[in-house]
Short mmCIF file of C-alpha atoms in Angstrom, two decimals:
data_model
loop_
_atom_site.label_atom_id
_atom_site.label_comp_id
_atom_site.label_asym_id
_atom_site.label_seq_id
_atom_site.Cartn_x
_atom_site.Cartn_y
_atom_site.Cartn_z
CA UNK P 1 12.62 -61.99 22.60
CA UNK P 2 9.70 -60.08 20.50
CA UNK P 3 8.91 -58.44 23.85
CA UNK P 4 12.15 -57.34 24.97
CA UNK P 5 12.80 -55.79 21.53
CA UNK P 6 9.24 -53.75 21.71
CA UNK P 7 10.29 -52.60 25.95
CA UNK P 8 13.59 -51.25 24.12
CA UNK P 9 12.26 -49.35 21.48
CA UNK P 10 9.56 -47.73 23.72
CA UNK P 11 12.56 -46.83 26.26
CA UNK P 12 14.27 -45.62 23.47
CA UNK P 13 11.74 -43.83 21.43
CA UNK P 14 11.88 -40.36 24.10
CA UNK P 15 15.38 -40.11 23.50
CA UNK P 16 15.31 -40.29 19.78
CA UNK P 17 12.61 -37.67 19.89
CA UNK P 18 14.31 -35.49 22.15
CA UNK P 19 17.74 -35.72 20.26
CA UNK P 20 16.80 -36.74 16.75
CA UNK P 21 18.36 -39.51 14.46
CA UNK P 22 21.81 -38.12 14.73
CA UNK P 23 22.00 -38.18 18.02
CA UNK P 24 22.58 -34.37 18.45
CA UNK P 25 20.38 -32.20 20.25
CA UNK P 26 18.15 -30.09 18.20
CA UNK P 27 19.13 -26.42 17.76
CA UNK P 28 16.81 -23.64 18.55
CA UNK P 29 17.29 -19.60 18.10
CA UNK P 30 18.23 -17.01 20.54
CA UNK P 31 14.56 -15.69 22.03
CA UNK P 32 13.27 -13.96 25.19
CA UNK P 33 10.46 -14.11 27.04
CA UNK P 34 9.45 -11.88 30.15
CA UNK P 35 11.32 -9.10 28.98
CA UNK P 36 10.78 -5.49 31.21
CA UNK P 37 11.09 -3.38 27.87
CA UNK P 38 11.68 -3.67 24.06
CA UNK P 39 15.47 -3.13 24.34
CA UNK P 40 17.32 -6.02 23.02
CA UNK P 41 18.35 -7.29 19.76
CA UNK P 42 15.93 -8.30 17.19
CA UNK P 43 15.07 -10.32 14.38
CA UNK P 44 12.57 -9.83 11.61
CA UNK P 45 11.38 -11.91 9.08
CA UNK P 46 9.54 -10.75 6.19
CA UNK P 47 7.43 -12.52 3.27
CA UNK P 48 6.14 -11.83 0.20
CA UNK P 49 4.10 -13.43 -2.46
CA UNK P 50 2.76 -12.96 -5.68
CA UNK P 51 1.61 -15.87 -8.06
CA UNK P 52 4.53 -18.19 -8.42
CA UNK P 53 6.92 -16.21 -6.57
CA UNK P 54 7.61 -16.33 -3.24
CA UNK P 55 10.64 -14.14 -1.20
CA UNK P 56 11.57 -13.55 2.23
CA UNK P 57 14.01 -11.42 4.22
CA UNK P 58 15.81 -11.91 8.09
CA UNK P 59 16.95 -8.74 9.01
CA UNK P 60 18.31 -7.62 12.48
CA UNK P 61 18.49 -4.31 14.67
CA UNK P 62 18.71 -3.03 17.96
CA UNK P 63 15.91 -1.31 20.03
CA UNK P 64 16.72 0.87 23.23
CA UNK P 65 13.38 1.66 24.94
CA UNK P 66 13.12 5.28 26.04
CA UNK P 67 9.16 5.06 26.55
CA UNK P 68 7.28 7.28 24.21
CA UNK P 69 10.63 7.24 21.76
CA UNK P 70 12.62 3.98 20.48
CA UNK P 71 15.68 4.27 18.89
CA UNK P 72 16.69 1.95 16.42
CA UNK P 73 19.85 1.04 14.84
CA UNK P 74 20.02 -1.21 11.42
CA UNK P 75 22.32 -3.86 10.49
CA UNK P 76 23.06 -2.44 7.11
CA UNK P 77 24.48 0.74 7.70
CA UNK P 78 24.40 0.91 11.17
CA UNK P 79 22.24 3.64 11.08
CA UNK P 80 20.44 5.15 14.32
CA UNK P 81 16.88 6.16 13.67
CA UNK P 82 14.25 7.49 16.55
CA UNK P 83 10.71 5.29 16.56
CA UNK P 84 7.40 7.04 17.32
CA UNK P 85 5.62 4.90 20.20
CA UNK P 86 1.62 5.15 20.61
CA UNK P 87 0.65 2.71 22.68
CA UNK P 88 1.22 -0.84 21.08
CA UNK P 89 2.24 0.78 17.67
CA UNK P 90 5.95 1.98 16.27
CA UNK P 91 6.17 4.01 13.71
CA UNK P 92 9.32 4.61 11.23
CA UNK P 93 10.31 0.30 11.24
CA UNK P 94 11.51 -0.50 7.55
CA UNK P 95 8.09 -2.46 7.63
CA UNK P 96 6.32 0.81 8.16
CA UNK P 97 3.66 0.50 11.04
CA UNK P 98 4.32 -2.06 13.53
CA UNK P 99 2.03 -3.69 16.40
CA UNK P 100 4.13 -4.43 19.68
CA UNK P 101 2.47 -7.71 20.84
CA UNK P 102 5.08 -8.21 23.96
CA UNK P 103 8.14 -6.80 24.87
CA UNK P 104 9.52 -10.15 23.22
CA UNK P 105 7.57 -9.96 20.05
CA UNK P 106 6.57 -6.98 17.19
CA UNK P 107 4.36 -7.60 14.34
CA UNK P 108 3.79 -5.57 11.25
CA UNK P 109 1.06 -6.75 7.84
CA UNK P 110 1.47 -4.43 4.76
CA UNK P 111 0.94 -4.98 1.13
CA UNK P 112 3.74 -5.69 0.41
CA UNK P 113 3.70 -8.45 3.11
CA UNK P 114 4.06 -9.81 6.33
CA UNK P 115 6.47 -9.54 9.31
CA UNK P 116 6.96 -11.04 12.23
CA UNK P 117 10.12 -9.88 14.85
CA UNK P 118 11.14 -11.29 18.02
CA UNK P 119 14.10 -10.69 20.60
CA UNK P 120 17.25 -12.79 20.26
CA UNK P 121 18.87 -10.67 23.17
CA UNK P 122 18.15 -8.25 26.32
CA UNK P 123 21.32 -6.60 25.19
CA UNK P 124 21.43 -4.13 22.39
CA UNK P 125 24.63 -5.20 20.73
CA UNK P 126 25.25 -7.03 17.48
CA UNK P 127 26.94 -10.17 18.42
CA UNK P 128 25.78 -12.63 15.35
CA UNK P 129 29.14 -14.90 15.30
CA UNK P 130 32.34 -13.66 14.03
CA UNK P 131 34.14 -12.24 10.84
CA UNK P 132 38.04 -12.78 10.08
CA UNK P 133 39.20 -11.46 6.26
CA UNK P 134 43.02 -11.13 5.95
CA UNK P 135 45.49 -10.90 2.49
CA UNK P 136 47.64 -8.49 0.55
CA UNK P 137 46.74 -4.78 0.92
CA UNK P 138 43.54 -5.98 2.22
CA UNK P 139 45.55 -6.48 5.32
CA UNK P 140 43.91 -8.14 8.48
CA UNK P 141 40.07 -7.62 9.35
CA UNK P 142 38.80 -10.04 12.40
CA UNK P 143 35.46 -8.52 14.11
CA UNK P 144 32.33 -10.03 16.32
CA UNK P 145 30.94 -6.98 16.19
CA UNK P 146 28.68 -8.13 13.40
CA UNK P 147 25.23 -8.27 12.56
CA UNK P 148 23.84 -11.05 9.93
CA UNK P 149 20.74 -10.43 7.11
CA UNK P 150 19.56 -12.61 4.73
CA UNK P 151 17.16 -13.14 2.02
CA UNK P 152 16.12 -15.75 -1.19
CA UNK P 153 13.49 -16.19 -3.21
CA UNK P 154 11.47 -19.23 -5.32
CA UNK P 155 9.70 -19.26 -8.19
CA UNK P 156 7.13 -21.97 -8.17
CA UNK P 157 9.23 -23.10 -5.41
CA UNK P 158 12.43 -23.43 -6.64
CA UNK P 159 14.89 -22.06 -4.98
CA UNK P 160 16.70 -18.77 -7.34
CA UNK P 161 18.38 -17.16 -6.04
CA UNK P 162 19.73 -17.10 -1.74
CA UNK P 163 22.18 -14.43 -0.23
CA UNK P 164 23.31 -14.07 3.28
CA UNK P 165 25.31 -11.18 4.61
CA UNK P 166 27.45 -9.42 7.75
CA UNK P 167 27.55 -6.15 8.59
CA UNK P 168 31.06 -5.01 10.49
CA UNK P 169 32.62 -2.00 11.57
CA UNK P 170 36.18 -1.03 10.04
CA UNK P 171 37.68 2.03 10.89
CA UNK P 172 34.61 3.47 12.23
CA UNK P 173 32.55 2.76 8.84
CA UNK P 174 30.17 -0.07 8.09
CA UNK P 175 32.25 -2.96 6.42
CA UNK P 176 29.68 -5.51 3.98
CA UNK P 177 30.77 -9.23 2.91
CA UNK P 178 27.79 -11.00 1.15
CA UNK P 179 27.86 -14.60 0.16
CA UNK P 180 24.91 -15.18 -2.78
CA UNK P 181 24.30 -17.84 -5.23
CA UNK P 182 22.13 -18.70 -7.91
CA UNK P 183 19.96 -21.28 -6.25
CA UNK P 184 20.48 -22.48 -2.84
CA UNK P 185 23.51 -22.33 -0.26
CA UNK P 186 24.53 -25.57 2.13
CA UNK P 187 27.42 -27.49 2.90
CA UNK P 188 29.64 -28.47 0.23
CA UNK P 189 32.32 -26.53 -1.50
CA UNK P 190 31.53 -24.48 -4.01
CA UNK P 191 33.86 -22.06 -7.07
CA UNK P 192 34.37 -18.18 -5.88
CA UNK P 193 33.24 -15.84 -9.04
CA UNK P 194 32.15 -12.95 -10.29
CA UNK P 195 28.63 -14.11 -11.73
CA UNK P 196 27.41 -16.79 -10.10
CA UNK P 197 28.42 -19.22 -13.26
CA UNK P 198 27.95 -22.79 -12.94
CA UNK P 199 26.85 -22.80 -9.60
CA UNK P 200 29.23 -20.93 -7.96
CA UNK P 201 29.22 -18.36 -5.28
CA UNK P 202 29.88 -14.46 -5.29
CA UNK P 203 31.85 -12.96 -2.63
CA UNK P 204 31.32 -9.23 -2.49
CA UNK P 205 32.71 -6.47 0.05
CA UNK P 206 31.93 -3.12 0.61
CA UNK P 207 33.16 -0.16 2.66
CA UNK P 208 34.40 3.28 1.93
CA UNK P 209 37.66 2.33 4.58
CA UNK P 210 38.94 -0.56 1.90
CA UNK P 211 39.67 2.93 0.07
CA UNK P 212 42.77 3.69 2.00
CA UNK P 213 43.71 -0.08 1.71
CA UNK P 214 43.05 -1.32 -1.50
CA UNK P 215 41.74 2.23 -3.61
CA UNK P 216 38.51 0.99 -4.34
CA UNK P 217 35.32 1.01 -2.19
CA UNK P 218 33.69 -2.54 -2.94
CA UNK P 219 35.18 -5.88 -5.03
CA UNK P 220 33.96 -8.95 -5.99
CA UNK P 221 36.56 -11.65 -5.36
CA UNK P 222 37.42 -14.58 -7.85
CA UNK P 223 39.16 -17.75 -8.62
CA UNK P 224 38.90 -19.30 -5.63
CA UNK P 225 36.60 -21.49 -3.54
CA UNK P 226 34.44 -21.39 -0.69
CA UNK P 227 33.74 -24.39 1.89
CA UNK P 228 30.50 -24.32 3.71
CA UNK P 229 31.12 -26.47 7.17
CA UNK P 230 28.13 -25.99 8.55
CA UNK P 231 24.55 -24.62 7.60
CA UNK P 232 21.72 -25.41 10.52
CA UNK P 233 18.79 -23.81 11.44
CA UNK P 234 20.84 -21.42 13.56
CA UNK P 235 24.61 -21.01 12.04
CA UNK P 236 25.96 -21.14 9.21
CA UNK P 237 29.69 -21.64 9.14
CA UNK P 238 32.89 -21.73 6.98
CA UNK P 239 35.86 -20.62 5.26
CA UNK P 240 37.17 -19.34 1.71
CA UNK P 241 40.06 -18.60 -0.18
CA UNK P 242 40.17 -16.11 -3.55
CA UNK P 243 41.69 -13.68 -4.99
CA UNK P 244 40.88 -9.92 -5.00
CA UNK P 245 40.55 -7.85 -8.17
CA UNK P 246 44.54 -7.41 -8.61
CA UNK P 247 45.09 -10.97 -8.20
CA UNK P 248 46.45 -10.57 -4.09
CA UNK P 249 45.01 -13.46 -2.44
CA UNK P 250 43.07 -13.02 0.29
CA UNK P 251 41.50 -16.06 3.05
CA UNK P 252 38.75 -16.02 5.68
CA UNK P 253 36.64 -17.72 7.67
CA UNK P 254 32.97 -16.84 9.28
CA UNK P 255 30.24 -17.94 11.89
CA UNK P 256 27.13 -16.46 11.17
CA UNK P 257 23.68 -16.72 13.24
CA UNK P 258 21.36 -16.29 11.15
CA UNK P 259 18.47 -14.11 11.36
#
């Protein structure tokens, strides 16, 4: 019996490996390899340290490779700037002067830190998940046109503060929702406020088109809660409920990749 117990757990030992304990295949990011040019859609990530404090950044773009010139386009603002190309170095990344290791993989080392991007897509779209926002004047906003950023930082490694964000286009303008709280974000549901208090989370908008819909340019939302359904290594997933500053309520659910 002792030796058809130790047979089964070496048969069985691969596939726990492979699929870990749940059972579930192990999720991995978007990346290329092989890729003819730099066009594509990137990530970065960026870190910085000082004593005790430790922050880092995801943020995504798109490249289109015209040889000598590379134009990029941010996730923030959507913003189309033109890259000076010597060789393997770009010049004008918001990491300042990059090194182009492959057409998969850029990498950039500053004082102020250190950055490492590679390609999530040969395509140079934003196509991070999906965005759907809907209530009162607000009216209806659904997009996959979005781009995802993130960022968080520790002191002596405690997690302070963590924000993740999408970047959408709404009426032709950049539309913002970040989701931030004091601490660390995972699954669980959590209050909708203005400040962060007592754990909760801060829902915040921005977009010069909410002006013709609800006369202001950016809001907070509050008194309401947020559900986080899902937070792995590659999504992070969920829905909310709240109300907007003059008390319309407002609902919407997201699927973010993140950076």
């Amino acid at each position: 019996m002792m030796r058809y117990k130790t047979v089964a757990a070496a048969m069985l030992l691969p596939s726990l490996l492979l699929t870990g304990c749940g059972g579930e295949q192990a999720e991995t990011q978007r990346a290329t390899s092989n890729s003819a040019n730099l066009t594509g859609l990137w990530r970065l990530n960026f870190e910085t340290s000082q004593t005790g404090l430790n922050a880092e950044a995801g943020i995504t773009y798109t490249l289109t490779d015209n040889g000598d010139e590379v134009n990029m386009v941010a996730c923030a603002e959507r913003q189309g700037v033109t890259l000076s190309r010597d060789g393997n170095t770009l010049s004008g990344m918001p990491v300042g002067e990059a090194t182009v290791a492959t057409n998969d993989s850029i990498n950039a080392n500053g004082s102020l830190g250190d950055s490492a991007a590679t390609k999530m897509s040969t395509k140079a779209v934003f196509d991070m998940g999906s965005l759907a926002v809907s209530g009162g004047d607000l009216g209806s906003i659904a997009s996959s046109n979005i781009c995802i950023q993130s960022d968080n930082a520790r002191i002596l490694g405690q997690a302070t503060q963590e924000r993740i964000s999408a970047t959408t286009i709404l009426n032709g303008k950049p539309l913002i929702l970040e989701i931030s709280r004091m601490g660390s974000i995972g699954k669980g549901t959590y209050d909708v406020n203005r400040d962060m208090a007592e754990g909760g989370i801060q829902i915040f908008m921005k977009s010069d088109a909410l002006k013709s819909r609800i006369n202001r340019s950016e809001m907070n939302l509050r008194n309401g809660s947020i559900t986080i359904t899902e937070d792995s290594k590659v999504w992070m997933k969920g829905n909310f409920n709240a109300e907007m500053p003059n008390g319309q309520l407002v609902a919407g659910n997201f699927e973010f990749e993140k950076p």
